[in-house]
């Protein structure tokens, strides 16, 4: 399982080959560590859709700190989710949620950030 996950991340970076793709995946995966989702003692851990959404938001923050704008991040996530939609297993969707729902939540988060920045 771990080998498949790692290969998937490598394929992601190799497919997109942009600094934004690298910032997005590193930001998201770093989020799992910073937010306490990862236990080094538990090899059979699973994520939840809520944890994945938290890491999507964390990745957005990291990308903004790296100089990418919110719209650019959202468009990249949309493209990524569209490209991998047909290859996802039921287990993956159960743990991570659907790409459409993650995009919806991320778009709502971005809208909220824009609203509070305008006040």
Short mmCIF file of C-alpha atoms in Angstrom, two decimals:
data_model
loop_
_atom_site.label_atom_id
_atom_site.label_comp_id
_atom_site.label_asym_id
_atom_site.label_seq_id
_atom_site.Cartn_x
_atom_site.Cartn_y
_atom_site.Cartn_z
CA UNK A 1 0.00 0.00 0.00
CA UNK A 2 2.74 2.48 0.95
CA UNK A 3 4.64 1.70 -2.24
CA UNK A 4 1.52 2.46 -4.30
CA UNK A 5 0.98 5.75 -2.45
CA UNK A 6 4.60 6.82 -2.92
CA UNK A 7 4.56 5.88 -6.62
CA UNK A 8 1.35 7.88 -7.01
CA UNK A 9 3.00 10.98 -5.53
CA UNK A 10 6.01 10.53 -7.80
CA UNK A 11 3.74 10.16 -10.81
CA UNK A 12 1.92 13.33 -9.73
CA UNK A 13 5.11 15.38 -9.68
CA UNK A 14 6.39 13.81 -12.92
CA UNK A 15 3.07 14.48 -14.67
CA UNK A 16 2.79 18.13 -13.73
CA UNK A 17 6.51 19.02 -13.41
CA UNK A 18 5.89 22.50 -12.13
CA UNK A 19 7.00 24.30 -9.02
CA UNK A 20 3.32 24.73 -8.21
CA UNK A 21 2.71 20.96 -8.36
CA UNK A 22 5.63 20.36 -6.05
CA UNK A 23 4.48 23.07 -3.62
CA UNK A 24 0.92 21.68 -3.69
CA UNK A 25 1.86 18.10 -2.91
CA UNK A 26 4.49 19.00 -0.33
CA UNK A 27 2.11 21.43 1.34
CA UNK A 28 -0.70 18.88 1.46
CA UNK A 29 1.52 16.06 2.76
CA UNK A 30 3.27 18.34 5.25
CA UNK A 31 -0.21 19.21 6.51
CA UNK A 32 -0.78 15.57 7.48
CA UNK A 33 2.31 15.74 9.71
CA UNK A 34 1.76 19.23 11.14
CA UNK A 35 -1.93 18.54 11.86
CA UNK A 36 -1.14 15.25 13.59
CA UNK A 37 -2.78 12.90 11.08
CA UNK A 38 0.30 10.70 10.71
CA UNK A 39 1.50 8.27 13.35
CA UNK A 40 4.91 6.75 12.76
CA UNK A 41 3.89 3.78 14.94
CA UNK A 42 0.72 2.87 12.99
CA UNK A 43 1.35 1.29 9.59
CA UNK A 44 -2.36 0.68 8.95
CA UNK A 45 -3.63 4.19 9.47
CA UNK A 46 -6.28 5.67 7.22
CA UNK A 47 -7.27 9.22 6.55
CA UNK A 48 -10.74 10.71 6.62
CA UNK A 49 -12.30 13.10 4.10
CA UNK A 50 -12.17 15.84 6.76
CA UNK A 51 -8.44 15.33 7.29
CA UNK A 52 -7.86 15.49 3.54
CA UNK A 53 -9.82 18.74 3.32
CA UNK A 54 -7.78 20.17 6.20
CA UNK A 55 -4.61 19.28 4.29
CA UNK A 56 -5.99 20.80 1.08
CA UNK A 57 -6.43 24.04 3.05
CA UNK A 58 -2.97 23.70 4.59
CA UNK A 59 -1.51 23.12 1.11
CA UNK A 60 -3.25 26.29 -0.07
CA UNK A 61 -1.59 28.22 2.75
CA UNK A 62 1.84 26.80 1.89
CA UNK A 63 1.36 27.64 -1.79
CA UNK A 64 0.35 31.19 -0.92
CA UNK A 65 3.47 31.54 1.21
CA UNK A 66 5.45 30.32 -1.82
CA UNK A 67 3.91 33.07 -3.97
CA UNK A 68 1.09 31.24 -5.75
CA UNK A 69 -2.37 32.77 -5.74
CA UNK A 70 -5.51 31.04 -4.52
CA UNK A 71 -7.16 30.81 -7.93
CA UNK A 72 -4.07 29.17 -9.39
CA UNK A 73 -4.07 26.60 -6.58
CA UNK A 74 -7.77 25.81 -7.07
CA UNK A 75 -7.38 25.41 -10.84
CA UNK A 76 -4.46 23.08 -10.32
CA UNK A 77 -6.46 20.93 -7.87
CA UNK A 78 -9.37 20.81 -10.33
CA UNK A 79 -7.09 19.64 -13.13
CA UNK A 80 -5.46 17.03 -10.91
CA UNK A 81 -8.79 15.64 -9.67
CA UNK A 82 -10.22 15.51 -13.20
CA UNK A 83 -7.20 13.60 -14.49
CA UNK A 84 -7.31 10.96 -11.79
CA UNK A 85 -11.08 10.60 -11.33
CA UNK A 86 -11.38 7.36 -13.33
CA UNK A 87 -8.52 5.62 -11.52
CA UNK A 88 -9.68 6.02 -7.91
CA UNK A 89 -10.67 2.99 -5.87
CA UNK A 90 -13.69 2.89 -3.56
CA UNK A 91 -11.29 2.65 -0.62
CA UNK A 92 -9.48 5.81 -1.74
CA UNK A 93 -12.74 7.73 -2.12
CA UNK A 94 -13.93 6.51 1.30
CA UNK A 95 -10.74 7.73 2.95
CA UNK A 96 -10.16 10.90 0.92
CA UNK A 97 -13.64 11.89 -0.21
CA UNK A 98 -14.59 12.64 -3.78
CA UNK A 99 -12.56 15.09 -5.80
CA UNK A 100 -15.71 17.08 -6.53
CA UNK A 101 -16.45 17.47 -2.82
CA UNK A 102 -12.86 18.40 -2.00
CA UNK A 103 -12.93 21.05 -4.75
CA UNK A 104 -16.26 22.36 -3.48
CA UNK A 105 -14.89 22.66 0.07
CA UNK A 106 -11.67 24.27 -1.13
CA UNK A 107 -13.59 26.79 -3.25
CA UNK A 108 -15.79 27.66 -0.24
CA UNK A 109 -12.66 28.09 1.90
CA UNK A 110 -11.10 30.40 -0.69
CA UNK A 111 -14.34 32.41 -0.91
CA UNK A 112 -14.37 32.74 2.89
CA UNK A 113 -10.73 33.92 2.92
CA UNK A 114 -11.51 36.51 0.26
CA UNK A 115 -14.53 37.76 2.21
CA UNK A 116 -12.64 38.20 5.47
CA UNK A 117 -9.78 39.92 3.64
CA UNK A 118 -12.26 42.48 2.24
CA UNK A 119 -13.54 43.50 5.68
#
